[in-house]
mmCIF file of C-alpha atoms in Angstrom:
data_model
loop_
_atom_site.group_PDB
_atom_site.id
_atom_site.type_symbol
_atom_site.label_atom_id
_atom_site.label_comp_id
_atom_site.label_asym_id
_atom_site.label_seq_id
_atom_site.Cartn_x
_atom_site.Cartn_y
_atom_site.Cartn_z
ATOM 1 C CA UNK A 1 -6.919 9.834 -4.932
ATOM 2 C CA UNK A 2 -9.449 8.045 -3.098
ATOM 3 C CA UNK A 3 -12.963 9.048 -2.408
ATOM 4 C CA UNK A 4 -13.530 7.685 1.182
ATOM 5 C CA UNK A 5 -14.262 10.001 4.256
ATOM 6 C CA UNK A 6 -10.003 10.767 5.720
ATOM 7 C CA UNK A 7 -10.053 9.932 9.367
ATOM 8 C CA UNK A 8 -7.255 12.045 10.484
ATOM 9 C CA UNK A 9 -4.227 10.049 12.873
ATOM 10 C CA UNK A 10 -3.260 11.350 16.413
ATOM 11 C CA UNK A 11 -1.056 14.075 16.499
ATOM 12 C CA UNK A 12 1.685 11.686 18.367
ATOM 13 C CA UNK A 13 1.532 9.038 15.199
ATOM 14 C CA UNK A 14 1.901 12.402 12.995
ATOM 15 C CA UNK A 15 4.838 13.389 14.630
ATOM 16 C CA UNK A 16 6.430 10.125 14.750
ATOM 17 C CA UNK A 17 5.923 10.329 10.768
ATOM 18 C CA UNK A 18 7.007 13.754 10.796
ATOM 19 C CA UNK A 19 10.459 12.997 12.933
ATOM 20 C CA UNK A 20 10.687 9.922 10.227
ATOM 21 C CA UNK A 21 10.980 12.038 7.468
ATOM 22 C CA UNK A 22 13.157 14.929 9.157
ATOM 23 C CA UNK A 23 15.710 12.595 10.163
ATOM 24 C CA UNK A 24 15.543 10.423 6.584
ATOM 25 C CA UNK A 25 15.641 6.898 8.795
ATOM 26 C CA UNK A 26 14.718 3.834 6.826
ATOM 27 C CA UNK A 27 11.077 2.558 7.819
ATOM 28 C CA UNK A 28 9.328 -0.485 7.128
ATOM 29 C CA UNK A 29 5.509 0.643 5.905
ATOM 30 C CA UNK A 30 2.838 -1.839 6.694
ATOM 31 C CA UNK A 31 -0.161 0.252 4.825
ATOM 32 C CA UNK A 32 -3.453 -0.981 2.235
ATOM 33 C CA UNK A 33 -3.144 0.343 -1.199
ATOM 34 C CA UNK A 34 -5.998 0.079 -3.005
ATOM 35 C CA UNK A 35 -7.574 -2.724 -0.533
ATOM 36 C CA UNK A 36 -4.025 -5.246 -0.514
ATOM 37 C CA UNK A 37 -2.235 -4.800 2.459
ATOM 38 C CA UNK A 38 2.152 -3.659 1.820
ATOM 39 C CA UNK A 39 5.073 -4.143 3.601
ATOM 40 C CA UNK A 40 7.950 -2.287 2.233
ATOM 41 C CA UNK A 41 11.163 -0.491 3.499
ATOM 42 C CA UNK A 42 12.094 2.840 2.762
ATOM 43 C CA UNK A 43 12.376 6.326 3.696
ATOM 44 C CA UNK A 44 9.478 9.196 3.783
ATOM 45 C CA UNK A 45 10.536 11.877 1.880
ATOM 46 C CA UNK A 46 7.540 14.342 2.571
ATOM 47 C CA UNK A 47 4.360 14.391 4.821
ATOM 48 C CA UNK A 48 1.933 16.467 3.680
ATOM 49 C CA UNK A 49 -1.859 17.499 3.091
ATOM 50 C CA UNK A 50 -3.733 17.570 0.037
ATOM 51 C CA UNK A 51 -7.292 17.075 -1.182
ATOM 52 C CA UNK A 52 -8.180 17.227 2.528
ATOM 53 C CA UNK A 53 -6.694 14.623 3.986
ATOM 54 C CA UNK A 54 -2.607 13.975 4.636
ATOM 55 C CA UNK A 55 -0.484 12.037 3.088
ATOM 56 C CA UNK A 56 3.623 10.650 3.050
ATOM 57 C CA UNK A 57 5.472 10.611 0.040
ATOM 58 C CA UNK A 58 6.989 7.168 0.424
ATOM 59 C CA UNK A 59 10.397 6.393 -1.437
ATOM 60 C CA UNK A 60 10.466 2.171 -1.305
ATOM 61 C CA UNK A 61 11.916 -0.188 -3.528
ATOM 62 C CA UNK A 62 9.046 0.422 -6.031
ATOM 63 C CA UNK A 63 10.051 4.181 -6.560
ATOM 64 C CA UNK A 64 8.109 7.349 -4.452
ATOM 65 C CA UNK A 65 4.095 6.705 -3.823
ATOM 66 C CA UNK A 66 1.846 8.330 -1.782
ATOM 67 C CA UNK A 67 0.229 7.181 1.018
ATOM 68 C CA UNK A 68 -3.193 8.427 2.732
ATOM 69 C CA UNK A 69 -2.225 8.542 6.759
ATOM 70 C CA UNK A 70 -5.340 6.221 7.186
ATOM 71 C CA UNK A 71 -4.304 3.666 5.027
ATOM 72 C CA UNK A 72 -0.895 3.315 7.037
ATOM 73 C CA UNK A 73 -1.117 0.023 9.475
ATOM 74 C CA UNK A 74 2.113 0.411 11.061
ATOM 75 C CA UNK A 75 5.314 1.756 10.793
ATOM 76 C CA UNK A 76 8.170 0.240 12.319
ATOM 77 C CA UNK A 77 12.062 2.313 12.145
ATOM 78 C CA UNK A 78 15.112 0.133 11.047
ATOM 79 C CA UNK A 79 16.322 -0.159 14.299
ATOM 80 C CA UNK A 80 13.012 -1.674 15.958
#
């Protein structure tokens, strides 16, 4: 995972992410992946911390990847 300094999120963004996951509602993920910016609908199966910093498993049309807090842009539900 990557090397760069976490900054960690506000604890209302975590929950949102948190309340995302519980209730398994599709998303759309704006987030940078190694430095190219993603948009992609989904569902986040798990947010969790590891390597000191947290992460969401995200389940997309590309399969489950994981995604550094930090690096998420936005997050918008399905029925935004």
């Amino acid at each position: 995972m990557s090397e760069e300094r976490y900054e960690p999120v506000s604890c209302d963004y975590h929950d949102e992410l948190e309340a995302a996951a519980m209730h398994k509602q599709q998303v759309e993920l704006e987030f940078d992946l190694e430095g190219v910016t993603q948009r992609e609908k989904g569902t986040i199966a798990d947010v969790y911390t590891a390597e000191g910093a947290e992460f969401v498993k995200f389940v997309g049309g590309a399969g489950a990847i994981d995604i550094r807090l930090d690096h998420i842009i936005s997050m918008r539900t399905a029925n935004e």
